C-alpha positions as a printed Julia matrix, in Angstrom:
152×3 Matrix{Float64}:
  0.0    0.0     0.0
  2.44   2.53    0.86
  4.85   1.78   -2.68
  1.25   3.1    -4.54
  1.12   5.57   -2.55
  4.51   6.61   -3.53
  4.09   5.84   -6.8
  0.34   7.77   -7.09
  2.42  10.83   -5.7
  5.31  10.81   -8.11
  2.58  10.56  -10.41
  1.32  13.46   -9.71
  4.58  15.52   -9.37
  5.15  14.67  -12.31
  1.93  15.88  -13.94
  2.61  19.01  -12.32
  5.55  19.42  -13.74
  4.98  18.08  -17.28
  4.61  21.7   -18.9
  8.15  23.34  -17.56
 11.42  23.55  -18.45
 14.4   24.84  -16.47
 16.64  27.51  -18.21
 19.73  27.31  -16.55
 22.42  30.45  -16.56
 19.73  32.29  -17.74
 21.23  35.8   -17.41
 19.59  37.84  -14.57
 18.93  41.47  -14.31
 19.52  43.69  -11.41
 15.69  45.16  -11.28
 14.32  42.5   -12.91
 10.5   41.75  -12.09
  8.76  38.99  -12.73
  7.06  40.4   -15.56
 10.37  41.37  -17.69
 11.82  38.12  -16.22
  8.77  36.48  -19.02
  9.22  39.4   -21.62
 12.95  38.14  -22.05
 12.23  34.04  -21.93
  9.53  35.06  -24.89
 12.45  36.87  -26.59
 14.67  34.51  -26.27
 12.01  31.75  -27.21
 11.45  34.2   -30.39
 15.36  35.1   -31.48
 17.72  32.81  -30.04
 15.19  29.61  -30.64
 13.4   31.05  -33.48
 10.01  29.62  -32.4
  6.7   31.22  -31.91
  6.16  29.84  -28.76
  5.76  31.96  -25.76
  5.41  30.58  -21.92
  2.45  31.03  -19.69
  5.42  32.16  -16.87
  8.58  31.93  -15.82
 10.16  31.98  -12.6
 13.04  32.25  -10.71
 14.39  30.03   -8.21
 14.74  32.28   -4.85
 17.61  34.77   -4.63
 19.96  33.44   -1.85
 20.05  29.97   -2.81
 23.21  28.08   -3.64
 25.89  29.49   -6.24
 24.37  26.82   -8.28
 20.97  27.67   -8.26
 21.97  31.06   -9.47
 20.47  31.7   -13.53
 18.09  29.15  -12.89
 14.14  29.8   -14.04
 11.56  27.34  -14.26
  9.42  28.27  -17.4
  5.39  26.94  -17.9
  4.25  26.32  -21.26
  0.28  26.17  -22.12
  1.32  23.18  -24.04
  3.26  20.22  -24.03
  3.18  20.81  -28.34
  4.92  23.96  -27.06
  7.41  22.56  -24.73
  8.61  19.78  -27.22
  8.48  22.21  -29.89
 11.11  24.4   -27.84
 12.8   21.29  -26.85
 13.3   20.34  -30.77
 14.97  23.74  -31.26
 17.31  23.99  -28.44
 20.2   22.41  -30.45
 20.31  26.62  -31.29
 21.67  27.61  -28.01
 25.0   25.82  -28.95
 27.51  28.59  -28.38
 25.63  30.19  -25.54
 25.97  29.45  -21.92
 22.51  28.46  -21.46
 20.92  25.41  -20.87
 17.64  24.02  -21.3
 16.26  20.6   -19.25
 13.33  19.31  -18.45
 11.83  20.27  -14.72
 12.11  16.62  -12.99
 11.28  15.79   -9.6
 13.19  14.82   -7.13
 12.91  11.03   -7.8
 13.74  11.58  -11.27
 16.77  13.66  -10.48
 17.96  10.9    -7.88
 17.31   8.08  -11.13
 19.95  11.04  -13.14
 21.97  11.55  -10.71
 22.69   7.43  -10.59
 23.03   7.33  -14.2
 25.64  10.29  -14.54
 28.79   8.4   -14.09
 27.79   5.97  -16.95
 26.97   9.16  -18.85
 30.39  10.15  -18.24
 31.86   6.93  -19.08
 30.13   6.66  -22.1
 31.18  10.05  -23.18
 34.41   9.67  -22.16
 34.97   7.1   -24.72
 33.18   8.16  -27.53
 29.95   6.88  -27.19
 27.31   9.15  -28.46
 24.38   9.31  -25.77
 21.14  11.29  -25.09
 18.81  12.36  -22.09
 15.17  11.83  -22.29
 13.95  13.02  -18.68
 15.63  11.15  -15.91
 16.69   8.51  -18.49
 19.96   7.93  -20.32
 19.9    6.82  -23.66
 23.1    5.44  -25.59
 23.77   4.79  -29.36
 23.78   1.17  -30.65
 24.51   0.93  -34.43
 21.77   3.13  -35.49
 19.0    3.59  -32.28
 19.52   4.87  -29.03
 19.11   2.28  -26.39
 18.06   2.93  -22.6
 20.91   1.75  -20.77
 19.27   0.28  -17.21
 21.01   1.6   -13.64
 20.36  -1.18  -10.9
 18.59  -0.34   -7.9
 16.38   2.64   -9.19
């Protein structure tokens, strides 16, 4: 009883976060409100990403957090056409210093965070390998095949 529970309320973190994104070292502005903090995620949505998407909001995480948490926003689309539509054209913000993920929670970020040293390894020699959420993804020949972590 208590693993559905669990499992009914990752469920439904996970709905609620099935719309945003995180922009990370997203580029913040002294007197920045949260009102010109959406007027530039449209703009870049509209120039750097070229896409006529714009978000229902975007927010960022709370001044005084970690270094690391600094340039972070979580952005809401009204659509999750929108979201993979933005997702399809962040290839674009090669060259820049920002970064675009999807908003997990915190089980999926615990699954990542277990997968990142075979990410590493896999990178490290040569292997070409993708993220889809909280799962990694490596090249076989020509697919992309999940590869498992134990224990998650």
């Amino acid at each position: 009883m208590q693993d559905q529970d669990l499992a009914d309320q990752e469920a439904l973190a996970r709905k609620k976060k099935e719309l945003n994104a995180v922009l990370r070292n997203f580029e913040q502005e002294e007197d920045e409100t949260p009102d010109s903090l959406k007027e530039k995620v449209d703009a870049m949505l509209a120039e750097k990403l070229e896409t006529a998407v714009a978000c229902v909001s975007a927010k960022r995480l709370q001044k005084g957090r970690s270094d690391a948490a600094q340039g972070i926003v979580i952005v809401q689309f009204e659509k999750k056409q929108h979201k993979i539509m933005v997702f399809k054209a962040r290839g674009k913000l090669a060259g820049t210093t920002i970064g675009l993920d999807d908003d997990l929670t915190v089980l999926q970020q615990q699954r990542k965070n277990a997968a990142w040293p075979a990410f590493k390894d896999f990178r490290s020699r040569g292997v070409k390998t993708q993220w889809r959420a909280e799962k990694l993804f490596m090249k076989e020949g020509e697919l992309f095949v999940e590869h498992k972590v134990l224990n998650l």
